[in-house]
Coordinates of C-alpha atoms and ligand atoms in Angstrom, one line a residue:
M2 CA 111.1 81.5 78.4
E3 CA 114.2 82.5 80.8
T4 CA 113.3 83.2 84.2
I5 CA 114.9 86.0 85.8
A6 CA 114.1 86.0 90.1
I7 CA 114.7 89.3 92.3
V8 CA 115.2 88.4 95.9
G9 CA 113.7 91.6 97.8
G10 CA 111.8 94.5 96.4
G11 CA 113.5 97.1 98.2
A12 CA 115.3 100.5 96.9
G13 CA 117.1 98.2 94.3
G14 CA 115.3 95.3 93.9
L15 CA 111.8 96.9 93.0
E16 CA 113.4 99.3 90.8
L17 CA 115.1 96.7 88.9
A18 CA 111.8 94.1 88.6
T19 CA 110.1 97.5 87.3
R20 CA 112.6 98.3 84.3
L21 CA 113.3 94.5 83.5
G22 CA 109.4 93.9 83.5
D23 CA 109.1 97.1 81.2
R24 CA 111.6 95.9 78.9
L25 CA 111.5 92.1 78.8
G26 CA 108.3 91.2 80.8
K27 CA 105.8 93.1 79.0
N28 CA 106.9 91.8 75.6
G29 CA 107.2 87.9 76.3
R30 CA 111.1 87.9 76.1
A31 CA 111.8 86.6 79.8
R32 CA 109.8 86.1 82.7
I33 CA 110.5 88.5 85.6
V34 CA 109.9 87.2 89.2
L35 CA 110.3 89.8 92.1
V36 CA 109.7 87.3 95.9
D37 CA 109.5 89.8 98.8
R38 CA 108.5 88.6 102.4
Y39 CA 105.8 91.5 102.8
P40 CA 103.3 92.4 100.1
T41 CA 104.4 96.4 100.1
H42 CA 107.4 98.5 99.7
F43 CA 108.1 101.5 101.7
W44 CA 111.5 103.1 100.9
K45 CA 113.5 102.6 103.7
P46 CA 115.5 106.2 104.0
L47 CA 112.0 107.5 105.4
L48 CA 111.9 104.8 108.3
H49 CA 112.9 107.3 110.9
T50 CA 110.0 109.7 109.7
V51 CA 107.7 106.6 110.5
A52 CA 109.4 106.3 114.2
A53 CA 108.6 110.1 115.0
G54 CA 105.4 109.7 113.7
K55 CA 105.3 112.1 111.1
L56 CA 104.8 110.2 108.1
D57 CA 102.0 107.4 107.6
P58 CA 103.5 104.4 106.1
Q59 CA 100.2 103.4 104.4
V60 CA 100.1 106.4 102.3
H61 CA 103.8 105.7 101.1
Q62 CA 103.8 102.3 100.4
V63 CA 103.6 100.8 97.0
E64 CA 101.6 97.2 96.5
Y65 CA 104.0 95.2 95.0
A66 CA 100.8 93.0 92.9
A67 CA 99.8 96.5 91.5
Q68 CA 103.4 97.4 90.6
A69 CA 103.7 94.3 89.0
A70 CA 100.5 94.2 87.0
D71 CA 101.3 97.6 85.5
H72 CA 105.1 96.8 84.5
G73 CA 105.2 93.2 83.5
F74 CA 106.6 91.1 86.2
Q75 CA 105.2 88.3 88.5
F76 CA 105.3 88.9 92.4
I77 CA 105.6 86.4 95.0
C78 CA 104.8 87.0 98.5
G79 CA 107.0 84.9 101.2
E80 CA 110.5 84.9 102.7
V81 CA 113.0 83.0 100.4
L82 CA 114.3 80.5 103.1
C83 CA 117.2 78.8 101.0
V84 CA 118.4 78.9 97.6
D85 CA 119.5 75.5 95.8
R86 CA 122.2 76.9 93.4
G87 CA 122.7 73.1 91.7
A88 CA 119.1 73.0 91.0
R89 CA 118.6 76.7 90.4
T90 CA 115.4 76.5 92.7
L91 CA 114.4 79.0 95.8
E92 CA 112.5 77.9 98.5
I93 CA 109.8 80.3 99.7
G94 CA 108.4 80.2 103.2
S95 CA 104.6 80.4 103.4
W96 CA 102.6 83.4 103.8
R97 CA 100.9 84.3 106.9
T98 CA 98.8 87.0 108.6
D99 CA 100.0 89.0 111.6
D100 CA 98.1 86.5 113.7
G101 CA 99.8 83.6 112.0
A102 CA 97.1 82.0 109.7
E103 CA 98.3 80.7 106.8
L104 CA 97.4 82.6 103.4
L105 CA 99.8 80.8 100.9
P106 CA 101.7 77.4 101.7
P107 CA 105.7 77.0 101.1
R108 CA 106.7 77.2 97.6
T109 CA 109.6 76.5 95.0
L110 CA 110.6 78.9 92.6
Q111 CA 112.7 77.8 89.4
Y112 CA 115.1 80.4 88.1
D113 CA 117.6 81.0 85.0
K114 CA 119.0 83.7 86.8
L115 CA 118.8 85.2 90.4
V116 CA 119.6 88.6 91.5
L117 CA 120.2 88.9 95.2
A118 CA 118.7 92.5 96.7
C119 CA 117.4 91.5 100.1
G120 CA 119.3 94.5 101.7
A121 CA 120.6 94.5 105.3
V122 CA 119.6 94.5 108.8
T123 CA 120.9 96.0 112.1
N124 CA 124.8 94.9 113.0
F125 CA 125.0 94.7 117.0
F126 CA 128.8 94.0 116.7
N127 CA 128.1 91.3 119.7
I128 CA 127.7 94.3 122.0
P129 CA 126.1 92.5 125.3
G130 CA 122.4 93.0 125.6
A131 CA 122.4 95.3 122.3
A132 CA 120.0 92.8 120.4
E133 CA 117.8 92.3 123.2
H134 CA 117.3 95.6 124.8
S135 CA 117.4 97.9 121.7
L136 CA 115.0 98.7 118.8
T137 CA 116.1 98.9 115.3
L138 CA 114.7 100.5 112.2
D139 CA 114.8 97.8 109.9
S140 CA 111.4 97.9 108.7
V141 CA 108.1 99.9 108.7
Q142 CA 107.2 97.2 111.7
D143 CA 110.1 98.2 113.6
A144 CA 109.6 101.8 113.2
E145 CA 105.9 101.6 114.4
L146 CA 107.1 99.7 117.3
F147 CA 109.3 102.4 118.1
R148 CA 106.7 105.4 117.7
R149 CA 104.1 103.4 119.9
R150 CA 107.0 103.2 122.6
F151 CA 108.1 106.8 122.3
L152 CA 104.4 107.3 122.6
G153 CA 103.8 105.5 125.6
A154 CA 106.8 106.4 127.6
C155 CA 105.8 110.5 126.9
L156 CA 102.0 109.8 128.2
Q157 CA 103.5 107.1 131.2
A158 CA 106.0 110.4 132.3
S159 CA 103.4 113.0 131.8
S160 CA 101.2 111.1 134.1
Q161 CA 103.4 110.9 136.7
R162 CA 104.8 114.4 136.8
N163 CA 101.2 115.1 137.3
G164 CA 101.4 113.4 140.4
A165 CA 105.2 114.1 141.5
P166 CA 106.1 117.7 140.4
D167 CA 110.0 117.5 140.3
G168 CA 109.3 115.5 137.0
A169 CA 109.7 112.2 135.4
A170 CA 112.1 112.4 132.4
V171 CA 112.3 110.4 129.4
N172 CA 115.2 109.4 128.1
I173 CA 116.0 108.1 124.4
V174 CA 119.5 107.1 123.5
I175 CA 120.4 106.6 119.9
V176 CA 123.6 104.5 119.3
G177 CA 125.4 105.7 116.1
G178 CA 125.9 109.3 115.0
G179 CA 125.6 108.6 111.4
A180 CA 122.6 110.1 109.0
T181 CA 120.0 107.6 110.5
G182 CA 120.7 108.2 114.2
I183 CA 120.7 112.4 114.0
E184 CA 117.8 112.5 111.6
L185 CA 116.0 110.4 114.1
A186 CA 117.1 112.8 116.7
G187 CA 115.9 116.0 115.1
E188 CA 112.5 114.4 114.0
L189 CA 111.9 113.2 117.7
C190 CA 112.8 116.9 118.9
H191 CA 109.7 118.2 116.7
T192 CA 107.2 115.4 117.6
V193 CA 107.5 116.2 121.3
R194 CA 107.1 119.8 120.8
S195 CA 104.1 119.1 118.3
L196 CA 102.6 116.3 120.8
A197 CA 103.0 119.1 123.8
Q198 CA 101.1 121.7 121.4
Y199 CA 98.2 119.2 121.0
N200 CA 97.9 118.7 124.9
V201 CA 98.7 115.1 124.1
H202 CA 101.1 115.1 127.2
S203 CA 102.2 117.9 129.9
L204 CA 106.0 117.5 129.8
D205 CA 107.9 120.2 128.8
P206 CA 110.0 119.3 125.7
A207 CA 113.2 120.7 126.7
R208 CA 113.2 119.9 130.1
D209 CA 111.8 116.4 130.6
V210 CA 112.6 114.6 127.2
R211 CA 116.1 113.6 127.0
I212 CA 117.7 112.4 123.5
R213 CA 121.4 111.3 123.5
I214 CA 123.5 110.5 120.9
I215 CA 126.5 107.9 121.2
E216 CA 129.0 108.1 118.7
R217 CA 132.2 105.7 118.8
G218 CA 133.7 108.4 116.2
D219 CA 135.3 111.4 117.1
R220 CA 132.7 113.4 115.4
L221 CA 129.1 112.9 114.1
L222 CA 128.6 111.6 110.6
P223 CA 131.8 110.0 110.1
Q224 CA 131.9 109.2 106.6
L225 CA 130.9 112.8 105.4
N226 CA 132.9 116.0 105.3
P227 CA 134.0 117.1 108.4
R228 CA 132.4 120.7 108.5
L229 CA 129.1 118.9 107.7
S230 CA 129.5 117.0 110.7
A231 CA 130.3 120.6 112.9
R232 CA 127.2 122.0 111.2
A233 CA 125.0 118.9 112.3
A234 CA 126.8 119.3 115.8
R235 CA 125.8 122.8 116.4
T236 CA 122.1 122.4 115.5
L237 CA 121.4 119.5 117.2
G238 CA 123.4 121.2 120.3
R239 CA 120.9 124.0 119.9
L240 CA 118.0 121.7 119.7
G241 CA 119.1 120.2 123.3
I242 CA 120.3 116.9 122.1
E243 CA 123.2 115.5 124.0
V244 CA 125.8 114.3 121.9
C245 CA 128.5 111.8 122.9
T246 CA 131.3 111.2 120.5
G247 CA 134.4 109.1 120.9
T248 CA 131.9 107.0 123.3
T249 CA 132.2 103.4 122.5
V250 CA 129.1 101.3 124.1
A251 CA 130.2 98.5 126.3
R252 CA 126.7 97.0 126.9
V253 CA 122.9 97.6 127.1
E254 CA 120.8 96.9 129.7
A255 CA 116.6 97.2 129.7
D256 CA 117.0 100.9 131.1
A257 CA 120.5 101.9 130.4
V258 CA 123.5 102.0 128.1
H259 CA 127.0 101.5 129.6
D260 CA 130.0 102.8 127.8
S261 CA 133.4 101.6 128.1
A262 CA 134.8 104.6 130.2
G263 CA 132.1 103.0 132.9
V264 CA 129.4 105.8 132.5
R265 CA 126.0 104.9 133.0
H266 CA 123.5 106.4 130.3
P267 CA 119.9 105.9 131.3
S268 CA 117.6 105.1 128.7
D269 CA 113.9 104.5 128.4
I270 CA 114.1 103.4 124.7
T271 CA 117.3 102.5 123.2
V272 CA 117.7 102.7 119.3
W273 CA 120.4 100.6 117.8
A274 CA 121.7 102.9 114.7
A275 CA 125.5 102.0 114.4
G276 CA 125.9 99.9 111.4
V277 CA 124.4 97.2 109.0
E278 CA 125.2 93.8 107.9
A279 CA 123.6 91.4 105.2
P280 CA 120.8 89.2 106.3
A281 CA 121.5 85.7 107.4
I282 CA 120.6 84.2 104.7
C283 CA 123.7 85.4 102.4
T284 CA 125.8 83.0 104.9
T285 CA 123.9 79.8 103.4
L286 CA 124.7 80.3 99.7
G287 CA 128.1 79.2 99.5
L288 CA 129.1 82.5 98.1
P289 CA 132.5 84.4 99.0
L290 CA 131.5 87.4 101.7
N291 CA 133.2 90.0 103.1
R292 CA 133.6 90.6 107.1
I293 CA 129.3 92.2 107.2
R294 CA 128.5 89.1 105.3
Q295 CA 127.6 91.1 102.3
I296 CA 127.8 88.8 98.9
V297 CA 131.5 89.9 96.9
V298 CA 130.8 90.8 93.2
T299 CA 132.1 91.5 90.2
P300 CA 132.3 94.9 88.3
E301 CA 129.4 93.2 86.3
L302 CA 127.5 92.6 89.9
R303 CA 127.9 88.9 89.1
T304 CA 129.0 86.7 92.2
E305 CA 132.4 85.4 92.0
N306 CA 131.6 81.6 91.8
D307 CA 128.1 81.5 90.2
P308 CA 127.5 83.1 86.7
A309 CA 123.9 82.7 87.4
V310 CA 123.7 84.6 90.4
F311 CA 124.1 88.4 90.8
A312 CA 123.7 90.8 94.0
L313 CA 123.0 94.9 94.4
G314 CA 122.6 97.4 96.8
D315 CA 123.1 96.6 100.6
C316 CA 123.8 93.1 100.6
A317 CA 126.4 93.1 98.0
S318 CA 130.5 94.0 98.2
Y319 CA 131.5 95.9 95.3
V320 CA 134.8 97.4 95.4
C321 CA 135.6 100.0 92.4
P322 CA 138.5 98.2 90.6
V323 CA 139.7 101.7 89.8
D324 CA 140.1 103.2 93.2
G325 CA 139.7 100.3 95.5
A326 CA 136.9 102.1 97.5
A327 CA 134.0 100.0 98.7
V328 CA 130.8 101.4 97.7
P329 CA 128.7 102.2 101.0
P330 CA 125.2 100.7 101.9
R331 CA 123.0 103.7 100.5
A332 CA 119.8 104.3 98.2
Q333 CA 122.0 105.9 95.9
V334 CA 124.0 103.0 95.2
A335 CA 121.0 100.4 95.2
H336 CA 119.6 102.8 92.8
Q337 CA 122.5 103.2 90.3
Q338 CA 122.9 99.4 90.5
A339 CA 119.7 98.7 89.4
V340 CA 119.8 100.8 86.5
Y341 CA 123.2 99.0 85.6
L342 CA 122.0 95.7 85.7
A343 CA 118.5 96.2 84.1
D344 CA 120.8 97.3 81.3
A345 CA 123.0 94.7 81.3
L346 CA 120.6 91.7 81.6
V347 CA 118.3 93.6 78.8
R348 CA 121.7 93.2 76.9
A349 CA 122.0 89.4 77.1
V350 CA 123.8 89.7 80.3
G351 CA 127.0 91.1 81.2
N352 CA 129.1 91.0 78.2
R353 CA 129.2 94.6 78.2
A354 CA 132.8 96.1 78.3
A355 CA 132.2 98.6 81.0
G356 CA 131.5 97.3 84.4
F357 CA 129.4 99.1 87.4
R358 CA 131.0 102.6 88.2
Y359 CA 129.2 104.1 91.3
R360 CA 129.2 107.9 90.9
D361 CA 128.8 109.6 94.1
Y362 CA 126.7 113.0 94.0
G363 CA 126.7 113.6 97.9
S364 CA 124.7 113.4 100.7
V365 CA 121.9 115.6 102.6
V366 CA 120.5 114.9 106.0
S367 CA 117.4 116.4 107.3
L368 CA 117.1 116.9 111.0
G369 CA 113.1 117.7 110.5
P370 CA 111.4 121.0 110.3
F371 CA 114.7 122.4 111.9
A372 CA 117.2 122.2 109.5
A373 CA 118.7 120.5 106.5
M374 CA 122.4 120.2 105.0
G375 CA 124.5 118.1 102.7
V376 CA 127.6 118.3 100.6
L377 CA 127.4 117.8 96.6
I378 CA 130.3 116.2 95.0
G379 CA 130.9 117.2 91.4
G380 CA 133.5 117.7 88.6
A381 CA 136.5 116.0 87.6
N382 CA 138.1 116.5 90.7
K383 CA 135.6 115.2 93.0
R384 CA 135.1 119.0 94.8
E385 CA 132.6 119.1 97.8
M386 CA 130.3 121.8 97.9
L387 CA 128.6 122.3 101.2
V388 CA 124.6 123.2 101.0
G389 CA 122.4 123.9 103.8
G390 CA 118.7 126.1 104.0
M391 CA 116.2 125.8 101.4
A392 CA 118.7 124.1 98.9
A393 CA 119.5 121.4 101.1
R394 CA 115.6 120.7 101.9
V395 CA 114.4 120.6 98.1
L396 CA 117.4 118.4 97.6
Y397 CA 116.2 116.0 100.3
R398 CA 113.1 115.8 99.0
L399 CA 114.0 115.2 95.4
M400 CA 115.6 111.9 96.9
Y401 CA 112.6 110.5 97.4
Q402 CA 110.6 111.6 94.6
K403 CA 113.5 110.5 92.2
H404 CA 112.7 106.8 93.7
V405 CA 109.0 107.5 93.1
M406 CA 109.8 108.7 89.7
A407 CA 111.5 105.7 88.9
L408 CA 108.6 103.2 90.0
H409 CA 105.8 105.4 88.6
G410 CA 106.8 107.7 86.2
F411 CA 106.9 111.6 86.4
V412 CA 102.9 112.1 86.2
R413 CA 102.0 110.1 88.9
M414 CA 105.0 111.2 91.3
A415 CA 103.9 114.7 90.2
A416 CA 100.2 113.5 91.2
Q417 CA 101.3 112.1 94.4
S418 CA 103.4 114.8 95.5
V419 CA 100.5 117.3 95.2
A420 CA 98.5 114.8 97.1
H421 CA 100.7 114.4 100.0
W422 CA 101.4 118.4 100.2
I423 CA 97.2 119.0 100.4
R424 CA 97.4 116.3 103.3
G425 CA 99.7 117.8 105.2
K426 CA 98.2 120.9 105.2
V427 CA 94.7 119.6 106.4
T428 CA 96.4 116.8 109.1
P429 CA 98.4 117.2 112.4
P430 CA 102.1 117.3 111.6
V431 CA 102.4 114.0 113.8
K432 CA 100.5 111.2 114.5
L433 CA 98.7 111.9 117.7
H434 CA 98.0 108.0 118.8
Ligands
LIG5 C1 116.5 104.8 108.7 C2 117.1 104.6 107.3 C3 117.7 105.9 107.0 C4 118.5 105.7 105.7 N1 118.8 107.0 104.9 C5 118.9 107.0 103.8 C6 119.3 108.0 103.4 O1 119.3 109.1 103.7 N2 120.0 108.1 102.0 C7 120.6 107.0 101.1 O2 121.2 106.8 100.6 N3 120.4 105.6 102.0 C8 119.7 105.6 103.1 N4 119.4 104.4 104.0 C9 119.8 103.3 103.3 C10 119.1 103.2 102.0 O3 117.7 102.8 103.0 C11 119.6 101.4 102.0 O4 121.1 101.2 101.7 C12 118.7 101.0 100.7 O5 117.2 100.7 101.1 C13 119.3 99.4 100.2 O6 118.5 98.9 99.4 P1 118.3 97.4 98.6 O7 117.5 97.7 97.7 O8 119.7 97.0 99.2 O9 117.5 97.0 100.1 P2 116.1 97.1 101.1 O10 115.7 98.7 100.4 O11 116.4 97.3 102.6 O12 115.3 96.5 100.4 C14 115.5 94.9 100.8 C15 114.1 94.1 100.4 O13 114.1 92.6 100.6 C16 113.5 92.1 101.2 N5 113.9 91.2 102.1 C17 115.3 90.8 102.4 N6 115.5 89.5 103.0 C18 114.3 88.8 102.4 C19 114.1 87.3 102.0 N7 114.8 86.3 102.8 N8 113.1 86.9 101.1 C20 112.4 88.1 100.7 N9 112.3 89.1 100.9 C21 113.7 89.8 101.7 C22 112.8 93.2 102.6 O14 111.9 92.7 102.4 C23 113.1 94.4 101.5 O15 112.1 94.5 100.9 C24 118.8 104.5 105.4 C25 118.5 103.0 106.2 C26 117.6 103.6 107.3 C27 117.5 102.1 107.7

């Protein structure tokens, strides 16, 4: 029986494993194996809400082993360290507990077809000090680290302020004015107010906590409609969040970010949300890559010089042959590619006449409970329509519900949504410790 191995159980990989397991694994037509370095899946677009303490990742995570048992695929926990394309094997590192104890030894997995869905990591663009002194939002662990540091900084500043009446401020600098950066800023603004309401700290949220976004482009959300950028900038301004556009970071230090104009931006915590690149493992495969190390794929999502290897999501570079546009690193793309590839692999792989075509339905961003806004794209001439208010809020929630539905079906998605809604009504709006 053919083995299809999938590396990475993220937005694209887990959905692909679930679909292939249902259609090929359950009836014994192929052996589907998913490998991920963690035992649980968490949908990455929610990471900023974990960082702000609004969402408990344990409540929203999916156990890979349970998903595998329900959907006819096998799960292996461990980091893929290297791929031998000649022998068609994967070397999987040992699985260890947080304190280093070995739970499972290193293993080797033989495959017939391989799908790389290992996502992306933060790109520091070789800016001096950025990797050493910035936090990132690449994983649940990163988001939890940020949350603890942020809470710690507020508590420390609060106790210092009690002793010194002129006040000690908390300075947060977010590098990158894309969706991740502005969404994190909005959520943090809400978190600091909620913590004050529960007397966790005695800071004045408006005066003592300074959140600053530094963006190299001349506007926020540079990839999206300029009217949306203007709307986001106005909302952030009303929340007291400082926005520095047209500002390039020159170097990062432990307590400050310096821009290329020589301005020093004091920073207790710097978050780097300015771009991504494919993980280092992509450079070891001997496959053609683009400038951010993404694996170049054909319209069938196959790699250029190995017909047994496919790639999708953030680690893949797909350029539409019709309009020459590169697809962005987005969950929407990973989802559409997983749907396409599941279909292609079920129909005996890649013999379909039509290649993958990305359809951009638009984007929605949420600034916590304060505002949501987005742009919908529809029609033959790709008309853009701005949405805000309740409509944008509903659309934003639907993005995640759609992902849950792809994994678990409608009934479980609906039951989970009700459970989360009830939970939200009986617990504080943010984690208080
Ligand atoms: C804070 C944040 C907010 C975002 N907001 C949005 C949004 O609003 N809308 C949107 O469309 N997109 C958003 N994105 C982008 C979106 O999350 C990604 O485009 C999407 O998750 C990509 O899916 P993927 O399957 O390619 O990779 P991922 O979802 O990143 O999954 C990669 C998986 O591979 C595993 N892995 C990596 N390397 C290895 C290895 N060597 N061995 C084993 N396992 C490995 C990882 O553990 C992970 O589970 C956001 C991203 C972030 C970080």
